[in-house]
CSV table of C-alpha atoms and ligand atoms in Angstrom, one decimal:
chain,number,residue,atom,x,y,z
K,2,MET,CA,84.5,99.2,79.5
K,3,PRO,CA,88.1,99.0,81.0
K,4,ARG,CA,88.5,97.4,84.2
K,5,LYS,CA,89.5,99.8,87.1
K,6,ILE,CA,92.9,100.0,88.4
K,7,TYR,CA,93.6,99.4,92.1
K,8,ILE,CA,96.9,100.4,93.8
K,9,ILE,CA,96.4,99.0,97.5
K,10,GLY,CA,98.9,99.6,100.2
K,11,ASN,CA,98.8,96.8,102.9
K,12,TRP,CA,100.8,98.3,106.0
K,13,LYS,CA,100.5,95.1,107.8
K,14,MET,CA,101.3,95.4,111.5
K,15,ASN,CA,103.4,98.5,111.0
K,16,THR,CA,103.3,102.2,112.1
K,17,THR,CA,102.4,104.2,115.2
K,18,LEU,CA,99.5,106.6,115.3
K,19,SER,CA,101.7,109.3,114.4
K,20,GLU,CA,103.5,107.7,111.7
K,21,ALA,CA,100.1,106.3,110.3
K,22,MET,CA,98.9,110.0,110.1
K,23,VAL,CA,101.8,111.2,108.4
K,24,LEU,CA,102.2,108.2,106.0
K,25,ALA,CA,98.5,108.7,105.1
K,26,GLY,CA,98.5,112.3,104.5
K,27,GLY,CA,101.6,112.2,102.5
K,28,ILE,CA,100.5,109.5,100.2
K,29,LEU,CA,96.9,111.1,99.8
K,30,ARG,CA,98.5,114.4,99.2
K,31,ARG,CA,101.1,113.3,96.6
K,32,THR,CA,98.4,111.0,94.5
K,33,GLU,CA,95.4,113.1,94.8
K,34,LYS,CA,95.6,114.2,91.1
K,35,PHE,CA,95.2,110.6,89.9
K,36,HIS,CA,91.2,110.2,90.2
K,37,HIS,CA,91.2,107.7,87.7
K,38,LEU,CA,93.2,105.3,90.0
K,39,ASN,CA,91.6,103.7,93.0
K,40,ILE,CA,94.3,104.3,95.8
K,41,VAL,CA,93.3,102.4,98.5
K,42,LEU,CA,95.1,102.2,102.1
K,43,ALA,CA,95.1,99.3,104.4
K,44,PRO,CA,96.5,100.5,107.7
K,45,PRO,CA,96.3,98.4,110.9
K,46,SER,CA,92.5,98.4,112.0
K,47,ILE,CA,93.0,100.8,114.9
K,48,TRP,CA,94.3,103.6,112.7
K,49,LEU,CA,91.3,103.2,110.1
K,50,VAL,CA,89.2,105.8,112.3
K,51,PRO,CA,91.7,108.6,112.9
K,52,ILE,CA,92.8,108.4,109.3
K,53,LYS,CA,89.1,108.5,108.2
K,54,GLU,CA,88.2,111.4,110.4
K,55,GLN,CA,91.2,113.5,109.0
K,56,HIS,CA,90.7,112.5,105.0
K,57,LYS,CA,87.0,112.1,104.4
K,58,ARG,CA,87.7,110.9,101.1
K,59,ALA,CA,90.3,108.4,101.5
K,60,LYS,CA,89.5,104.9,100.4
K,61,LEU,CA,90.1,102.6,103.4
K,62,CYS,CA,90.6,98.8,103.5
K,63,ALA,CA,90.7,96.6,106.6
K,64,GLN,CA,93.4,94.0,106.6
K,65,ASN,CA,90.9,91.3,108.0
K,66,ILE,CA,87.5,90.8,109.2
K,67,TYR,CA,85.9,87.9,111.0
K,68,SER,CA,83.1,85.7,109.4
K,69,THR,CA,80.7,86.5,112.3
K,70,LEU,CA,79.1,90.1,112.8
K,71,LYS,CA,79.3,90.2,116.6
K,72,GLY,CA,79.9,88.0,119.7
K,73,ALA,CA,82.6,86.4,121.9
K,74,TYR,CA,85.4,86.7,119.4
K,75,THR,CA,88.2,88.3,121.5
K,76,GLY,CA,90.4,90.5,119.3
K,77,GLU,CA,88.5,90.4,116.0
K,78,VAL,CA,87.1,93.1,114.0
K,79,SER,CA,83.6,92.8,112.5
K,80,ALA,CA,82.4,94.0,108.9
K,81,ILE,CA,79.6,95.9,110.7
K,82,MET,CA,82.3,98.1,112.6
K,83,LEU,CA,83.7,99.1,109.1
K,84,LYS,CA,80.7,100.9,108.1
K,85,GLY,CA,81.3,104.3,106.8
K,86,ILE,CA,84.9,103.9,107.6
K,87,ALA,CA,86.5,101.2,105.1
K,88,HIS,CA,84.9,100.0,102.0
K,89,TYR,CA,87.3,97.2,101.3
K,90,ALA,CA,88.9,94.0,103.4
K,91,ILE,CA,91.7,91.9,102.4
K,92,ILE,CA,90.5,88.2,103.1
K,93,GLY,CA,92.7,85.2,102.9
K,94,HIS,CA,95.9,86.9,102.8
K,95,SER,CA,98.7,84.2,102.8
K,96,GLU,CA,100.1,85.5,106.4
K,97,ARG,CA,96.5,84.9,107.8
K,98,ARG,CA,96.7,81.4,106.2
K,99,SER,CA,99.9,80.4,107.4
K,100,THR,CA,100.6,82.3,110.7
K,101,PHE,CA,96.9,82.0,111.8
K,102,GLY,CA,95.7,78.8,110.2
K,103,GLU,CA,92.9,80.2,108.1
K,104,ASP,CA,91.6,77.6,105.6
K,105,ASN,CA,89.6,78.2,102.3
K,106,MET,CA,86.4,77.5,104.4
K,107,LEU,CA,86.8,80.2,106.8
K,108,VAL,CA,88.1,82.6,103.8
K,109,ASN,CA,84.7,81.5,102.0
K,110,ALA,CA,82.7,82.6,105.1
K,111,LYS,CA,84.6,85.9,105.4
K,112,VAL,CA,84.2,86.8,101.9
K,113,LYS,CA,80.2,86.1,102.4
K,114,THR,CA,80.0,88.1,105.1
K,115,ALA,CA,82.0,91.0,103.6
K,116,LEU,CA,79.6,90.9,100.6
K,117,ARG,CA,76.6,90.9,102.7
K,118,GLU,CA,77.8,94.1,104.4
K,119,ASN,CA,78.6,95.8,101.3
K,120,ILE,CA,82.4,95.5,101.9
K,121,THR,CA,84.2,94.6,98.8
K,122,PRO,CA,86.4,91.6,99.4
K,123,ILE,CA,90.1,91.5,98.1
K,124,ILE,CA,90.5,87.7,98.1
K,125,ALA,CA,94.2,86.6,98.2
K,126,VAL,CA,95.2,83.5,96.4
K,127,GLY,CA,98.7,82.4,95.7
K,128,GLU,CA,101.0,79.2,95.2
K,129,GLU,CA,103.9,78.5,97.7
K,130,LYS,CA,106.3,77.5,95.1
K,131,LYS,CA,107.0,79.1,91.7
K,132,LEU,CA,105.5,77.2,89.0
K,133,ASP,CA,107.6,76.2,86.1
K,134,LEU,CA,106.2,77.4,83.0
K,135,GLU,CA,109.3,77.4,81.0
K,136,GLY,CA,109.1,75.8,77.7
K,137,LEU,CA,105.4,74.8,78.2
K,138,THR,CA,103.0,75.0,75.3
K,139,ASP,CA,99.9,77.3,76.1
K,140,SER,CA,97.7,74.4,76.9
K,141,GLY,CA,100.8,72.9,79.2
K,142,VAL,CA,100.5,76.3,81.1
K,143,THR,CA,96.9,76.0,81.5
K,144,GLN,CA,97.2,72.3,82.8
K,145,ARG,CA,99.9,73.3,85.2
K,146,VAL,CA,98.0,76.2,86.7
K,147,LEU,CA,94.9,74.0,86.9
K,148,HIS,CA,96.6,71.3,89.0
K,149,SER,CA,98.2,74.0,91.3
K,150,GLU,CA,96.8,74.8,94.7
K,151,LEU,CA,95.7,78.2,93.1
K,152,ILE,CA,92.6,76.9,91.6
K,153,GLU,CA,91.5,75.2,94.8
K,154,GLN,CA,92.1,78.2,96.9
K,155,LEU,CA,90.0,80.3,94.2
K,156,LYS,CA,87.2,77.8,94.0
K,157,SER,CA,86.5,77.1,97.4
K,158,SER,CA,87.3,80.8,98.7
K,159,THR,CA,84.4,81.8,96.3
K,160,MET,CA,82.1,78.8,96.7
K,161,GLY,CA,78.4,79.9,96.7
K,162,LEU,CA,79.0,83.3,95.3
K,163,SER,CA,76.0,84.7,92.9
K,164,GLY,CA,76.8,86.6,89.6
K,165,SER,CA,76.0,89.9,91.4
K,166,ASP,CA,78.4,88.9,94.1
K,167,TRP,CA,81.2,88.6,91.6
K,168,GLU,CA,80.6,92.0,90.3
K,169,ASN,CA,81.8,93.2,93.9
K,170,VAL,CA,84.9,91.1,94.1
K,171,ILE,CA,88.6,91.8,93.4
K,172,VAL,CA,91.0,89.1,93.5
K,173,ALA,CA,94.7,89.6,94.5
K,174,TYR,CA,97.1,87.0,92.8
K,175,GLU,CA,99.9,87.0,95.5
K,176,PRO,CA,102.4,84.1,95.0
K,177,VAL,CA,103.5,83.3,98.7
K,178,TRP,CA,107.4,82.8,97.3
K,179,ALA,CA,107.4,86.5,96.2
K,180,ILE,CA,105.8,88.1,99.4
K,181,GLY,CA,108.2,89.8,101.4
K,182,THR,CA,111.3,88.3,99.7
K,183,GLY,CA,112.3,90.8,97.2
K,184,ARG,CA,112.0,87.9,94.6
K,185,ASN,CA,108.9,89.4,92.8
K,186,ALA,CA,107.1,87.5,89.8
K,187,SER,CA,107.8,89.0,86.4
K,188,GLY,CA,105.2,91.2,84.7
K,189,ALA,CA,104.9,88.2,82.0
K,190,TYR,CA,104.6,85.4,84.6
K,191,ALA,CA,102.0,87.3,86.8
K,192,ALA,CA,100.1,88.1,83.7
K,193,ARG,CA,100.0,84.6,82.5
K,194,ILE,CA,98.7,83.4,85.7
K,195,ILE,CA,96.2,86.1,85.9
K,196,LYS,CA,94.8,85.1,82.5
K,197,GLU,CA,94.4,81.5,83.8
K,198,LEU,CA,92.8,82.8,86.9
K,199,ARG,CA,90.3,84.9,84.9
K,200,ASP,CA,89.5,82.0,82.4
K,201,ILE,CA,88.6,79.6,85.5
K,202,ILE,CA,86.4,82.5,87.0
K,203,GLY,CA,84.6,82.9,83.5
K,204,GLN,CA,84.4,79.2,82.6
K,205,LYS,CA,83.5,77.6,86.2
K,206,LEU,CA,82.7,80.2,88.6
K,207,SER,CA,80.8,83.5,87.4
K,208,GLY,CA,80.4,83.3,83.6
K,209,ALA,CA,82.6,84.9,80.8
K,210,ASP,CA,81.0,88.3,80.9
K,211,ILE,CA,81.4,88.9,84.5
K,212,ALA,CA,84.9,87.6,84.6
K,213,LYS,CA,85.7,90.1,82.1
K,214,SER,CA,85.0,92.7,84.7
K,215,VAL,CA,86.7,91.4,87.7
K,216,PRO,CA,89.7,93.3,88.9
K,217,ILE,CA,92.8,91.0,89.3
K,218,LEU,CA,95.7,92.4,91.1
K,219,TYR,CA,99.3,91.3,91.4
K,220,GLY,CA,101.0,91.2,94.9
K,221,GLY,CA,104.6,90.2,96.1
K,222,SER,CA,107.6,92.4,96.4
K,223,VAL,CA,106.3,95.2,94.4
K,224,SER,CA,108.5,98.3,94.5
K,225,ARG,CA,109.1,101.5,92.7
K,226,HIS,CA,111.5,99.6,90.5
K,227,ASN,CA,109.4,97.0,89.2
K,228,ALA,CA,105.8,98.5,89.1
K,229,ALA,CA,106.0,99.7,85.6
K,230,GLU,CA,106.3,96.1,84.6
K,231,TYR,CA,103.0,95.3,86.2
K,232,ALA,CA,101.5,98.5,84.8
K,233,GLY,CA,102.4,97.6,81.3
K,234,GLN,CA,100.3,94.5,81.4
K,235,ALA,CA,96.7,94.7,80.3
K,236,GLU,CA,95.7,91.8,82.4
K,237,ILE,CA,97.0,93.2,85.6
K,238,ASP,CA,94.7,95.6,87.2
K,239,GLY,CA,96.9,96.9,89.8
K,240,VAL,CA,99.1,96.0,92.7
K,241,LEU,CA,98.7,94.8,96.2
K,242,VAL,CA,102.0,96.4,97.9
K,243,GLY,CA,103.4,95.5,101.3
K,244,GLY,CA,106.8,96.7,102.3
K,245,ALA,CA,106.9,99.5,99.7
K,246,SER,CA,103.6,101.0,101.0
K,247,LEU,CA,105.1,102.2,104.2
K,248,GLN,CA,107.0,105.2,102.3
K,249,VAL,CA,105.1,108.1,100.9
K,250,GLY,CA,107.8,108.3,98.1
K,251,GLU,CA,108.1,104.7,97.2
K,252,PHE,CA,104.4,104.2,97.2
K,253,SER,CA,103.6,107.2,95.2
K,254,GLN,CA,106.1,106.3,92.6
K,255,ILE,CA,104.3,103.0,92.1
K,256,VAL,CA,101.0,104.7,91.8
K,257,GLU,CA,102.7,107.2,89.3
K,258,ALA,CA,103.7,104.3,87.2
K,259,PHE,CA,100.2,103.1,86.7
K,260,ALA,CA,98.8,106.7,86.0
K,261,GLY,CA,101.4,106.9,83.2
K,262,ALA,CA,100.3,103.6,81.6
K,263,ASP,CA,96.9,103.8,82.2
K,264,LYS,CA,96.5,106.2,79.3
K,265,TRP,CA,97.2,103.7,76.6
K,266,ARG,CA,95.0,101.1,78.1
K,267,LYS,CA,91.8,103.0,77.4
W,30,PGA,P1,105.1,92.8,99.9
W,30,PGA,O1,103.9,92.2,100.6
W,30,PGA,O2,104.8,93.8,99.0
W,30,PGA,O3,105.9,93.3,101.1
W,30,PGA,O4,105.9,91.6,99.4
W,30,PGA,C1,102.8,92.1,99.7
W,30,PGA,C2,101.5,91.5,100.6
W,30,PGA,O5,101.9,90.8,101.5
W,30,PGA,O6,100.4,91.8,100.2
């Protein structure tokens, strides 16, 4: 079975209420015909409810959750608060790691909490500096990736997950150097790294069969100009889009790039 394709718009800390409603409505209307793609919106958490009320069938995602379900955690959002509103949560985004000091242990605790509460975690991992893969042999590439921080992030963020947990996980490969910089990773580079991540998941974390079904997305300066590059790579199961998800036309064109490419993938 081919893996599902996900196009996720991470709005980060942007939009007023009225902007959020216009953006969500515009994207959902323009992309509603693409039933075979999972189009998921991750607005600021305060806008999840009004968007859900207006668009019952919208697939929504929280940008973060906390690892504990309730209590004295000022400013945090709990997985139980998302019930019936958002089915997904981005966990371990590099901005959470760098600006808010989240480490792999906390990311791991959040991932487990999400899974227990039937929220699909979108686990973000990514290297700080671009890996130099030029001129390396196949096994040279494998070694370079194995020794990068990517593998440590992936392993410790998913420590203790069972096979059935893995069936409900999405991984987002988001190189830090590509996020918000306009310096996107090429389709070939992203696909190569994603292949290595899938191999590690298969060999060390979940088992080969399950690894084949885990969606692994690319994120980092995805735009309408480069979306087809990722859509054309069979290893890449979709994209996590930041800046370019804030405009109806731009985001819809990214969706369209995947809708077109999806035909030959099956
Ligand atoms: P960007 O952000 O598309 O603006 O680079 C991606 C992300 O942070 O998920």
